[in-house]
Amino acid sequence: MSARFGIYLAGIVTIALYSYLIGDNKMFKFAEHLYVGSAAGHAITMGYINIRDLGWTPLVTKGQVMLLIPILLGLCLYSRFTTKYVWVSRYAIAVTIGIGTGVGLRGMPSAQILSQLQASMVIKNANDFLAILGTLGVILYFLFIHAQNSVTKGFGRIGRWVMMITFGVGFGTSTFSMVARGTGAVTAILRMFGMVK
Amino acid sequence: MRREVPSIILAFVGLLMIAETFLNIPAVASLSRDVKNWGIIIGGFALALGSANLARFHIVRIARKNKEWYNSVALLACMAAFALAGVTIGPKAASYAFYYNNFLAPMNTTLQGMTVFFVGSAAYRAFTVRNAEAAILLLTAVIVILSSIPLGEQLWSRIPAISKWIQDVPNLSGQRGIIITSAVGSMAIGLRVLLGLERSHFGGE
Amino acid sequence: MNQFMEKLQNTDRRILFALIFLAMAYPMVKPFTLPMSITQEVKSLYDFIEKLGPNDVVLMAPDYSPAYAPTVGGACEAIYVHLMRRGAKVVFASFSPEGPMMAENVIASGTPAGKKYGVDYVNMGYRAGGEGAVAAALQDFPGVFPKDFQGTAIKDLPAVQNLKSAKDISLGVLFSTGGYAGGGWVRQLVQPYGKPFAAVVTGMMGPAHVPYYQAKQLVGLVVDMKGGAEYETLVKRPSGSLAGMGAQTLAQMLIVLYMVVANVTYLTLKKERTRTR
Amino acid sequence: MLFPTKILSFATMILFCGLIYYSFTAAKKGKEMPKIRRIPALEAIDEAIGRATELGAPVHFSPGRGGLVDEESGQMLASFQFLSYIARQTAKYKTQLITTICDAMVFPVAQEVVRQAYIAEGAPERFTPETVRFLSNDQMAYCTAVLGIFQREKPAANFMIGAWYAETMLIAEGAAVIGAMQVGGTARLFQLPYLVVSCDYCLLGEEVFAGGAYLGKDPVQLGSLAGQDLCKLICCGIIVVGVVTRLLGWTYFHDIIGKLGK
């Protein structure tokens, strides 16, 4: 499996996927199925390793009996292949969503609310003043029920403009990294034809 | 039994996660670490479940002799090959790594690289000044793009300074507002889910 | 006129895609110089190297991985080429595991005809230990790097025969994408030995290095692909960084052009529509 | 027992959750709620489904690459409310729904949401393996497969509401190519610009979380939304107080957040 073969393999799959830009075609469809299939196979590998290393191995070698719980819960998911016992899968879903909900709830106050509020309090010059007005505008834009009056609506209008600027900046700054990734893929094609080193 | 017990489990796990962050109790910390591990293990089963569904979907296509069924065969073959190799020789083996690095990874790079083409077509299609807001969006994007390439400076020497001001003042304040309000929304849905008032994830009311 | 505008508005997507592809591919196949202002930080490194000659030994530390080759690799090659032209001796010594490979790449694509390995340039390989290893190498170079990357002993390499410690080098250049970065070299090379030092870093690290430059602890600072492109412009040898910047410039200009054309057609047709109404 | 450096974060969580809880219990008891303001993007959902129905074309829904175990999980939970609503509407109008999923754990949840919605509309037979499809947990493989579906099954409406990552632009433009009407929405700051640019209508940030209340007109959700408004007004108040005290040269208020709000 030489490096040369690797370069050709990478070049060919790149061209096949890029052919989508011309229009849906047989080559793209084939590459798409190869990609999705390989990724699924890789996912099975990763899932297997997670179950083995975090669940099965500690269970049988170290006797961590508690690990039977997630293994059983994981198996519960397969009740989805039946019609009668579908509800069993909810136990596994409950644990997962419980983790996500808890992690979300606990992280929001400090990371997303207090630290941002603190940053909004710094006022040293006119720019800071404008920034604070902008932040207030955006927050007031998101009022849905309470305080629907002309003041909050006026602020909300400013808030929307500020958000448009934020989106414009987001779009503009990310083009740099997108072009960088694009050149990476273009390089794979050019390299196959020996046009770049 | 079918909805209540899962709801109780959900609330317990959620509160455990919250307790881990705020309370200085070693037992809580270790249990919550275990439960997060459980999440990864369950996730492993979910990955296999997803792949099994994908396989079923394509087996049906082959059985029905759908148009271009041979693509489904290719998909299943790749899936079987990667999974078998992964389970037997492991992903760190040289041949597995070779196909990962020269086959799967470049496809990922290619798709990520394709984004720039779509940005181009979006620029041509969607960036029209239909109203004042669209005009602000367009103008900001153009200034920021111009400031990141040498040409912008040549066009007008103040472009980099203007772009920096836009990024530091209105952009930052907009980000703050969005982050704060999204956090409030996210907390609200989290609370409703914990209390079992929101059950769409268990399928409805 | 309006027919033309309508046609323009409905340009086939594939043409838009093809132009973007060309805008990215052309500069990579054929890098070109760009009209850009050269920052003082880059120019001062160039001026410093202009004054070096055959009696000078320059220590280059290419501490980056392949993923960062587009970011700082171009500058590495351009500075290497410049040093070769001046006739200075270049010693590559790396403190990150992938560094020696990066040095090999730079040597392969940048060495001018007539320059010889071991005499004009040498690749000493890699030593683990971060800032501590840097300090040790600067104190006792042959002790830390007794052999080169290929295993040739120092006594067979004329380029490094007289390099005993930091006292014998004329310039140190660090290529860094993280870790202890330029501050470590200022502590280990500039402060104890008073030797000139330059840093090549990523855009993210750039602002943190400006104070060192302002305090004259750096003779030069090259930041990211753009700094590399400036250096390539100065040595008049378009390569990796200018190729990358060229692709950036052309592709982003094209995207801006798309926005402009889209709005010109949109507004013209809208005006026309309101008039006929 | 409580970590001293986190007292303020904990208090914020209790205060905000308390306000929201108070608001929706009040609403549940029948306290009259003021009307919710118009959110055009939400009204566009019905329009898009209607269009697809007229054309006899399918509707595509995706919650993005987000998962259920991280901090973005709130958006995924919100996304299920939209999925539930859209599934019911499509069942009502006998329009085909294609839900594509990228995260493996989201898959069984999405299946359950759609299945129950179909049962609620009295059309359980419409639920087939084609309705909710797990395509890949590899983000870009997922994109390829979605692009393939767009080209071959040509949905006339595309909904992208949830936690979106780098796949946003590919899928949004992929749908624009086939002329689908699009409604997007995410609270992920880095992907919002693409949805705003590419979609016909876009839910911005917190609007994603308000969808359930708007579409369901459920008193709990409306009450919750009213509580969220109170929290936001408090945030504004804190900013104003912080700024004023700082202008007066008193930084205690600002500094205490840093010390106790970790």
PDB file of N, CA, C and O in Angstrom, chain A residues 17 20 24 29 32 35-36 39 43 80 86 90 93 96 100 108-110 114 117-118 121 132 139 141-146 167 174 178, chain D residues 9 37 68-69 71 73 105 108 111-112 135 137-138 140-141 144 151-152 193-194 204 207 222 226 229 232 238 243 246 254 258 261:
ATOM      1  N   LEU A  17     -16.714  12.926  -5.439  1.00  0.00           N
ATOM      2  CA  LEU A  17     -17.641  13.704  -4.615  1.00  0.00           C
ATOM      3  C   LEU A  17     -17.853  15.099  -5.214  1.00  0.00           C
ATOM      4  O   LEU A  17     -18.965  15.618  -5.202  1.00  0.00           O
ATOM      5  N   TYR A  20     -20.594  16.162  -7.801  1.00  0.00           N
ATOM      6  CA  TYR A  20     -21.929  16.607  -7.407  1.00  0.00           C
ATOM      7  C   TYR A  20     -22.167  18.043  -7.848  1.00  0.00           C
ATOM      8  O   TYR A  20     -23.287  18.438  -8.166  1.00  0.00           O
ATOM      9  N   ASP A  24     -26.185  15.707  -9.992  1.00  0.00           N
ATOM     10  CA  ASP A  24     -26.219  14.346  -9.462  1.00  0.00           C
ATOM     11  C   ASP A  24     -25.836  13.394 -10.594  1.00  0.00           C
ATOM     12  O   ASP A  24     -26.294  13.544 -11.715  1.00  0.00           O
ATOM     13  N   LYS A  29     -23.115   9.162  -6.821  1.00  0.00           N
ATOM     14  CA  LYS A  29     -23.957   8.219  -6.084  1.00  0.00           C
ATOM     15  C   LYS A  29     -23.126   7.070  -5.540  1.00  0.00           C
ATOM     16  O   LYS A  29     -23.293   6.667  -4.391  1.00  0.00           O
ATOM     17  N   GLU A  32     -20.942   8.315  -2.773  1.00  0.00           N
ATOM     18  CA  GLU A  32     -21.790   8.586  -1.613  1.00  0.00           C
ATOM     19  C   GLU A  32     -22.058   7.297  -0.833  1.00  0.00           C
ATOM     20  O   GLU A  32     -21.908   7.259   0.392  1.00  0.00           O
ATOM     21  N   TYR A  35     -18.967   6.092   0.902  1.00  0.00           N
ATOM     22  CA  TYR A  35     -18.656   6.946   2.051  1.00  0.00           C
ATOM     23  C   TYR A  35     -19.562   6.602   3.234  1.00  0.00           C
ATOM     24  O   TYR A  35     -19.102   6.339   4.347  1.00  0.00           O
ATOM     25  N   VAL A  36     -20.877   6.579   2.951  1.00  0.00           N
ATOM     26  CA  VAL A  36     -21.828   6.326   4.035  1.00  0.00           C
ATOM     27  C   VAL A  36     -21.601   4.932   4.624  1.00  0.00           C
ATOM     28  O   VAL A  36     -21.607   4.748   5.842  1.00  0.00           O
ATOM     29  N   ALA A  39     -18.354   4.904   6.665  1.00  0.00           N
ATOM     30  CA  ALA A  39     -18.541   5.649   7.905  1.00  0.00           C
ATOM     31  C   ALA A  39     -19.374   4.838   8.887  1.00  0.00           C
ATOM     32  O   ALA A  39     -19.100   4.835  10.093  1.00  0.00           O
ATOM     33  N   ALA A  43     -18.280   3.561  12.436  1.00  0.00           N
ATOM     34  CA  ALA A  43     -19.096   3.848  13.622  1.00  0.00           C
ATOM     35  C   ALA A  43     -19.291   2.590  14.440  1.00  0.00           C
ATOM     36  O   ALA A  43     -19.228   2.624  15.674  1.00  0.00           O
ATOM     37  N   ARG A  80     -36.736  -1.433  19.688  1.00  0.00           N
ATOM     38  CA  ARG A  80     -37.359  -0.659  18.623  1.00  0.00           C
ATOM     39  C   ARG A  80     -37.645  -1.513  17.393  1.00  0.00           C
ATOM     40  O   ARG A  80     -38.420  -1.114  16.538  1.00  0.00           O
ATOM     41  N   VAL A  86     -41.693  -1.259  22.168  1.00  0.00           N
ATOM     42  CA  VAL A  86     -40.934  -0.060  21.832  1.00  0.00           C
ATOM     43  C   VAL A  86     -40.664   0.792  23.068  1.00  0.00           C
ATOM     44  O   VAL A  86     -39.592   1.365  23.229  1.00  0.00           O
ATOM     45  N   ARG A  90     -37.368   3.618  26.030  1.00  0.00           N
ATOM     46  CA  ARG A  90     -37.428   4.925  26.708  1.00  0.00           C
ATOM     47  C   ARG A  90     -36.511   5.003  27.917  1.00  0.00           C
ATOM     48  O   ARG A  90     -36.052   6.073  28.273  1.00  0.00           O
ATOM     49  N   ILE A  93     -33.245   6.130  26.662  1.00  0.00           N
ATOM     50  CA  ILE A  93     -33.366   7.522  26.227  1.00  0.00           C
ATOM     51  C   ILE A  93     -33.400   8.446  27.438  1.00  0.00           C
ATOM     52  O   ILE A  93     -32.788   9.516  27.446  1.00  0.00           O
ATOM     53  N   THR A  96     -29.939   9.185  28.805  1.00  0.00           N
ATOM     54  CA  THR A  96     -29.190  10.075  27.913  1.00  0.00           C
ATOM     55  C   THR A  96     -29.697  11.505  28.007  1.00  0.00           C
ATOM     56  O   THR A  96     -28.919  12.449  28.161  1.00  0.00           O
ATOM     57  N   GLY A 100     -27.928  15.121  29.296  1.00  0.00           N
ATOM     58  CA  GLY A 100     -27.888  16.346  28.494  1.00  0.00           C
ATOM     59  C   GLY A 100     -28.594  17.503  29.167  1.00  0.00           C
ATOM     60  O   GLY A 100     -28.081  18.627  29.206  1.00  0.00           O
ATOM     61  N   MET A 108     -25.252  26.705  31.907  1.00  0.00           N
ATOM     62  CA  MET A 108     -25.733  27.977  31.371  1.00  0.00           C
ATOM     63  C   MET A 108     -25.473  29.188  32.279  1.00  0.00           C
ATOM     64  O   MET A 108     -24.995  30.207  31.804  1.00  0.00           O
ATOM     65  N   PRO A 109     -25.784  29.107  33.588  1.00  0.00           N
ATOM     66  CA  PRO A 109     -25.689  30.327  34.401  1.00  0.00           C
ATOM     67  C   PRO A 109     -24.308  30.970  34.363  1.00  0.00           C
ATOM     68  O   PRO A 109     -24.200  32.171  34.154  1.00  0.00           O
ATOM     69  N   SER A 110     -23.256  30.163  34.538  1.00  0.00           N
ATOM     70  CA  SER A 110     -21.943  30.803  34.589  1.00  0.00           C
ATOM     71  C   SER A 110     -21.398  31.094  33.198  1.00  0.00           C
ATOM     72  O   SER A 110     -21.006  32.212  32.889  1.00  0.00           O
ATOM     73  N   LEU A 114     -23.830  34.731  33.352  1.00  0.00           N
ATOM     74  CA  LEU A 114     -23.082  35.644  34.228  1.00  0.00           C
ATOM     75  C   LEU A 114     -21.829  36.201  33.547  1.00  0.00           C
ATOM     76  O   LEU A 114     -21.559  37.398  33.612  1.00  0.00           O
ATOM     77  N   LEU A 117     -22.876  38.770  31.085  1.00  0.00           N
ATOM     78  CA  LEU A 117     -23.375  39.982  31.751  1.00  0.00           C
ATOM     79  C   LEU A 117     -22.201  40.793  32.275  1.00  0.00           C
ATOM     80  O   LEU A 117     -22.146  42.018  32.136  1.00  0.00           O
ATOM     81  N   GLN A 118     -21.238  40.083  32.877  1.00  0.00           N
ATOM     82  CA  GLN A 118     -20.075  40.765  33.437  1.00  0.00           C
ATOM     83  C   GLN A 118     -19.319  41.519  32.338  1.00  0.00           C
ATOM     84  O   GLN A 118     -18.942  42.674  32.497  1.00  0.00           O
ATOM     85  N   MET A 121     -20.658  44.842  31.313  1.00  0.00           N
ATOM     86  CA  MET A 121     -20.670  45.961  32.270  1.00  0.00           C
ATOM     87  C   MET A 121     -19.466  46.869  32.119  1.00  0.00           C
ATOM     88  O   MET A 121     -19.411  47.929  32.718  1.00  0.00           O
ATOM     89  N   ILE A 132     -22.963  48.198  24.786  1.00  0.00           N
ATOM     90  CA  ILE A 132     -23.971  47.892  25.808  1.00  0.00           C
ATOM     91  C   ILE A 132     -25.376  48.123  25.248  1.00  0.00           C
ATOM     92  O   ILE A 132     -26.272  47.291  25.424  1.00  0.00           O
ATOM     93  N   ILE A 139     -31.238  41.666  23.607  1.00  0.00           N
ATOM     94  CA  ILE A 139     -32.001  40.969  24.657  1.00  0.00           C
ATOM     95  C   ILE A 139     -33.476  41.373  24.580  1.00  0.00           C
ATOM     96  O   ILE A 139     -34.367  40.530  24.640  1.00  0.00           O
ATOM     97  N   TYR A 141     -35.088  42.449  22.044  1.00  0.00           N
ATOM     98  CA  TYR A 141     -35.724  41.910  20.837  1.00  0.00           C
ATOM     99  C   TYR A 141     -36.372  40.569  21.139  1.00  0.00           C
ATOM    100  O   TYR A 141     -37.401  40.218  20.591  1.00  0.00           O
ATOM    101  N   PHE A 142     -35.735  39.811  22.040  1.00  0.00           N
ATOM    102  CA  PHE A 142     -36.227  38.464  22.322  1.00  0.00           C
ATOM    103  C   PHE A 142     -37.331  38.411  23.381  1.00  0.00           C
ATOM    104  O   PHE A 142     -37.624  37.347  23.912  1.00  0.00           O
ATOM    105  N   LEU A 143     -37.921  39.548  23.713  1.00  0.00           N
ATOM    106  CA  LEU A 143     -39.100  39.495  24.581  1.00  0.00           C
ATOM    107  C   LEU A 143     -40.269  39.016  23.735  1.00  0.00           C
ATOM    108  O   LEU A 143     -40.513  39.536  22.651  1.00  0.00           O
ATOM    109  N   PHE A 144     -40.990  38.014  24.242  1.00  0.00           N
ATOM    110  CA  PHE A 144     -42.077  37.456  23.440  1.00  0.00           C
ATOM    111  C   PHE A 144     -43.439  37.862  23.957  1.00  0.00           C
ATOM    112  O   PHE A 144     -44.385  38.015  23.201  1.00  0.00           O
ATOM    113  N   ILE A 145     -43.559  37.998  25.274  1.00  0.00           N
ATOM    114  CA  ILE A 145     -44.886  38.228  25.836  1.00  0.00           C
ATOM    115  C   ILE A 145     -44.928  39.526  26.651  1.00  0.00           C
ATOM    116  O   ILE A 145     -45.728  40.411  26.379  1.00  0.00           O
ATOM    117  N   HIS A 146     -44.007  39.635  27.611  1.00  0.00           N
ATOM    118  CA  HIS A 146     -44.039  40.798  28.501  1.00  0.00           C
ATOM    119  C   HIS A 146     -43.494  42.055  27.813  1.00  0.00           C
ATOM    120  O   HIS A 146     -42.733  41.963  26.854  1.00  0.00           O
ATOM    121  N   PHE A 167     -24.209  38.650  12.086  1.00  0.00           N
ATOM    122  CA  PHE A 167     -24.269  37.589  11.074  1.00  0.00           C
ATOM    123  C   PHE A 167     -23.358  37.912   9.894  1.00  0.00           C
ATOM    124  O   PHE A 167     -22.710  37.025   9.339  1.00  0.00           O
ATOM    125  N   SER A 174     -15.728  33.644   8.384  1.00  0.00           N
ATOM    126  CA  SER A 174     -15.566  32.211   8.165  1.00  0.00           C
ATOM    127  C   SER A 174     -15.176  31.875   6.735  1.00  0.00           C
ATOM    128  O   SER A 174     -14.722  30.769   6.479  1.00  0.00           O
ATOM    129  N   MET A 178     -13.054  28.643   5.227  1.00  0.00           N
ATOM    130  CA  MET A 178     -13.699  27.799   4.211  1.00  0.00           C
ATOM    131  C   MET A 178     -12.853  27.702   2.961  1.00  0.00           C
ATOM    132  O   MET A 178     -12.726  26.637   2.364  1.00  0.00           O
TER     133      MET A 178
ATOM    134  N   SER D   9     -23.646  31.458  40.520  1.00  0.00           N
ATOM    135  CA  SER D   9     -24.204  30.671  39.411  1.00  0.00           C
ATOM    136  C   SER D   9     -25.383  29.857  39.905  1.00  0.00           C
ATOM    137  O   SER D   9     -26.418  29.768  39.237  1.00  0.00           O
ATOM    138  N   ARG D  37     -45.965  37.664  20.757  1.00  0.00           N
ATOM    139  CA  ARG D  37     -45.739  38.462  19.546  1.00  0.00           C
ATOM    140  C   ARG D  37     -45.530  37.568  18.335  1.00  0.00           C
ATOM    141  O   ARG D  37     -45.195  36.397  18.464  1.00  0.00           O
ATOM    142  N   LEU D  68     -27.481  14.555  22.349  1.00  0.00           N
ATOM    143  CA  LEU D  68     -28.348  14.717  23.514  1.00  0.00           C
ATOM    144  C   LEU D  68     -27.589  14.843  24.823  1.00  0.00           C
ATOM    145  O   LEU D  68     -28.172  15.070  25.867  1.00  0.00           O
ATOM    146  N   VAL D  69     -26.273  14.651  24.794  1.00  0.00           N
ATOM    147  CA  VAL D  69     -25.572  14.631  26.075  1.00  0.00           C
ATOM    148  C   VAL D  69     -24.719  15.871  26.323  1.00  0.00           C
ATOM    149  O   VAL D  69     -24.055  15.967  27.336  1.00  0.00           O
ATOM    150  N   GLU D  71     -24.033  20.392  26.012  1.00  0.00           N
ATOM    151  CA  GLU D  71     -24.746  21.606  26.399  1.00  0.00           C
ATOM    152  C   GLU D  71     -25.723  22.096  25.342  1.00  0.00           C
ATOM    153  O   GLU D  71     -26.568  22.927  25.627  1.00  0.00           O
ATOM    154  N   SER D  73     -27.889  20.258  24.034  1.00  0.00           N
ATOM    155  CA  SER D  73     -29.018  19.332  23.992  1.00  0.00           C
ATOM    156  C   SER D  73     -30.356  20.048  24.071  1.00  0.00           C
ATOM    157  O   SER D  73     -31.347  19.560  23.539  1.00  0.00           O
ATOM    158  N   MET D 105     -27.910   8.628  18.880  1.00  0.00           N
ATOM    159  CA  MET D 105     -28.792   8.600  20.036  1.00  0.00           C
ATOM    160  C   MET D 105     -30.076   9.386  19.764  1.00  0.00           C
ATOM    161  O   MET D 105     -31.129   9.121  20.358  1.00  0.00           O
ATOM    162  N   PRO D 108     -33.419   7.022  17.847  1.00  0.00           N
ATOM    163  CA  PRO D 108     -34.608   6.404  18.440  1.00  0.00           C
ATOM    164  C   PRO D 108     -35.604   7.439  18.960  1.00  0.00           C
ATOM    165  O   PRO D 108     -36.817   7.222  18.904  1.00  0.00           O
ATOM    166  N   GLN D 111     -37.559   8.791  16.015  1.00  0.00           N
ATOM    167  CA  GLN D 111     -38.518   7.763  15.588  1.00  0.00           C
ATOM    168  C   GLN D 111     -39.767   7.802  16.452  1.00  0.00           C
ATOM    169  O   GLN D 111     -40.893   7.765  15.958  1.00  0.00           O
ATOM    170  N   GLU D 112     -39.534   7.882  17.761  1.00  0.00           N
ATOM    171  CA  GLU D 112     -40.641   7.873  18.707  1.00  0.00           C
ATOM    172  C   GLU D 112     -41.521   9.111  18.515  1.00  0.00           C
ATOM    173  O   GLU D 112     -42.751   9.022  18.527  1.00  0.00           O
ATOM    174  N   LEU D 135     -28.738   8.327   8.813  1.00  0.00           N
ATOM    175  CA  LEU D 135     -27.886   8.266   7.621  1.00  0.00           C
ATOM    176  C   LEU D 135     -26.443   7.962   7.974  1.00  0.00           C
ATOM    177  O   LEU D 135     -25.814   7.108   7.373  1.00  0.00           O
ATOM    178  N   ASN D 137     -23.347   8.830  11.415  1.00  0.00           N
ATOM    179  CA  ASN D 137     -22.952   9.691  12.525  1.00  0.00           C
ATOM    180  C   ASN D 137     -21.729  10.506  12.137  1.00  0.00           C
ATOM    181  O   ASN D 137     -21.286  11.350  12.886  1.00  0.00           O
ATOM    182  N   ASP D 138     -21.181  10.231  10.947  1.00  0.00           N
ATOM    183  CA  ASP D 138     -20.091  11.042  10.437  1.00  0.00           C
ATOM    184  C   ASP D 138     -20.728  12.243   9.750  1.00  0.00           C
ATOM    185  O   ASP D 138     -21.502  12.110   8.810  1.00  0.00           O
ATOM    186  N   MET D 140     -19.927  14.597   7.703  1.00  0.00           N
ATOM    187  CA  MET D 140     -19.842  14.864   6.272  1.00  0.00           C
ATOM    188  C   MET D 140     -20.472  13.739   5.451  1.00  0.00           C
ATOM    189  O   MET D 140     -21.040  13.982   4.396  1.00  0.00           O
ATOM    190  N   ALA D 141     -20.383  12.502   5.953  1.00  0.00           N
ATOM    191  CA  ALA D 141     -21.072  11.405   5.270  1.00  0.00           C
ATOM    192  C   ALA D 141     -22.575  11.668   5.323  1.00  0.00           C
ATOM    193  O   ALA D 141     -23.306  11.424   4.357  1.00  0.00           O
ATOM    194  N   THR D 144     -23.412  14.162   2.623  1.00  0.00           N
ATOM    195  CA  THR D 144     -23.450  13.540   1.296  1.00  0.00           C
ATOM    196  C   THR D 144     -24.769  12.824   1.088  1.00  0.00           C
ATOM    197  O   THR D 144     -25.403  12.955   0.037  1.00  0.00           O
ATOM    198  N   GLN D 151     -31.470  15.335  -4.222  1.00  0.00           N
ATOM    199  CA  GLN D 151     -31.460  15.200  -5.675  1.00  0.00           C
ATOM    200  C   GLN D 151     -32.454  14.153  -6.157  1.00  0.00           C
ATOM    201  O   GLN D 151     -33.032  14.293  -7.226  1.00  0.00           O
ATOM    202  N   ARG D 152     -32.630  13.085  -5.361  1.00  0.00           N
ATOM    203  CA  ARG D 152     -33.430  11.958  -5.853  1.00  0.00           C
ATOM    204  C   ARG D 152     -34.890  12.042  -5.441  1.00  0.00           C
ATOM    205  O   ARG D 152     -35.766  11.627  -6.178  1.00  0.00           O
ATOM    206  N   PRO D 193     -25.454  32.633  10.844  1.00  0.00           N
ATOM    207  CA  PRO D 193     -25.348  33.447   9.637  1.00  0.00           C
ATOM    208  C   PRO D 193     -25.699  32.684   8.370  1.00  0.00           C
ATOM    209  O   PRO D 193     -26.383  33.211   7.495  1.00  0.00           O
ATOM    210  N   TYR D 194     -25.286  31.409   8.276  1.00  0.00           N
ATOM    211  CA  TYR D 194     -25.569  30.650   7.054  1.00  0.00           C
ATOM    212  C   TYR D 194     -27.044  30.375   6.906  1.00  0.00           C
ATOM    213  O   TYR D 194     -27.588  30.421   5.810  1.00  0.00           O
ATOM    214  N   LEU D 204     -34.154  32.819  15.007  1.00  0.00           N
ATOM    215  CA  LEU D 204     -32.895  33.285  15.555  1.00  0.00           C
ATOM    216  C   LEU D 204     -32.794  32.913  17.022  1.00  0.00           C
ATOM    217  O   LEU D 204     -33.676  33.247  17.814  1.00  0.00           O
ATOM    218  N   GLU D 207     -35.617  32.152  19.652  1.00  0.00           N
ATOM    219  CA  GLU D 207     -36.890  31.853  18.977  1.00  0.00           C
ATOM    220  C   GLU D 207     -37.077  30.357  18.780  1.00  0.00           C
ATOM    221  O   GLU D 207     -38.198  29.858  18.729  1.00  0.00           O
ATOM    222  N   LEU D 222     -46.586  28.654  27.155  1.00  0.00           N
ATOM    223  CA  LEU D 222     -46.749  30.106  27.115  1.00  0.00           C
ATOM    224  C   LEU D 222     -46.286  30.728  28.416  1.00  0.00           C
ATOM    225  O   LEU D 222     -45.604  31.753  28.441  1.00  0.00           O
ATOM    226  N   ALA D 226     -43.327  33.425  29.259  1.00  0.00           N
ATOM    227  CA  ALA D 226     -43.471  34.651  30.040  1.00  0.00           C
ATOM    228  C   ALA D 226     -42.396  34.724  31.122  1.00  0.00           C
ATOM    229  O   ALA D 226     -41.801  35.780  31.372  1.00  0.00           O
ATOM    230  N   ASP D 229     -39.165  35.774  29.686  1.00  0.00           N
ATOM    231  CA  ASP D 229     -39.132  37.228  29.488  1.00  0.00           C
ATOM    232  C   ASP D 229     -38.684  37.933  30.763  1.00  0.00           C
ATOM    233  O   ASP D 229     -37.879  38.860  30.727  1.00  0.00           O
ATOM    234  N   LYS D 232     -35.021  37.682  31.212  1.00  0.00           N
ATOM    235  CA  LYS D 232     -34.272  38.575  30.316  1.00  0.00           C
ATOM    236  C   LYS D 232     -34.337  40.022  30.807  1.00  0.00           C
ATOM    237  O   LYS D 232     -33.351  40.752  30.721  1.00  0.00           O
ATOM    238  N   ILE D 238     -29.531  43.912  35.428  1.00  0.00           N
ATOM    239  CA  ILE D 238     -28.188  43.688  35.970  1.00  0.00           C
ATOM    240  C   ILE D 238     -27.156  44.472  35.163  1.00  0.00           C
ATOM    241  O   ILE D 238     -26.259  45.105  35.724  1.00  0.00           O
ATOM    242  N   VAL D 243     -23.365  48.834  34.937  1.00  0.00           N
ATOM    243  CA  VAL D 243     -22.763  49.956  34.220  1.00  0.00           C
ATOM    244  C   VAL D 243     -22.798  51.221  35.080  1.00  0.00           C
ATOM    245  O   VAL D 243     -21.800  51.930  35.225  1.00  0.00           O
ATOM    246  N   ARG D 246     -20.381  51.081  37.960  1.00  0.00           N
ATOM    247  CA  ARG D 246     -19.003  51.223  37.482  1.00  0.00           C
ATOM    248  C   ARG D 246     -18.696  52.665  37.133  1.00  0.00           C
ATOM    249  O   ARG D 246     -17.599  53.162  37.379  1.00  0.00           O
ATOM    250  N   HIS D 254     -19.349  44.383  39.687  1.00  0.00           N
ATOM    251  CA  HIS D 254     -18.743  43.730  38.534  1.00  0.00           C
ATOM    252  C   HIS D 254     -17.827  42.593  38.976  1.00  0.00           C
ATOM    253  O   HIS D 254     -17.847  41.495  38.433  1.00  0.00           O
ATOM    254  N   GLY D 258     -17.333  37.743  38.884  1.00  0.00           N
ATOM    255  CA  GLY D 258     -16.160  36.952  38.533  1.00  0.00           C
ATOM    256  C   GLY D 258     -15.749  36.016  39.654  1.00  0.00           C
ATOM    257  O   GLY D 258     -15.290  34.906  39.422  1.00  0.00           O
ATOM    258  N   GLY D 261     -19.258  33.627  40.497  1.00  0.00           N
ATOM    259  CA  GLY D 261     -20.103  33.127  39.401  1.00  0.00           C
ATOM    260  C   GLY D 261     -19.415  32.112  38.513  1.00  0.00           C
ATOM    261  O   GLY D 261     -19.639  32.090  37.320  1.00  0.00           O
TER     262      GLY D 261
END
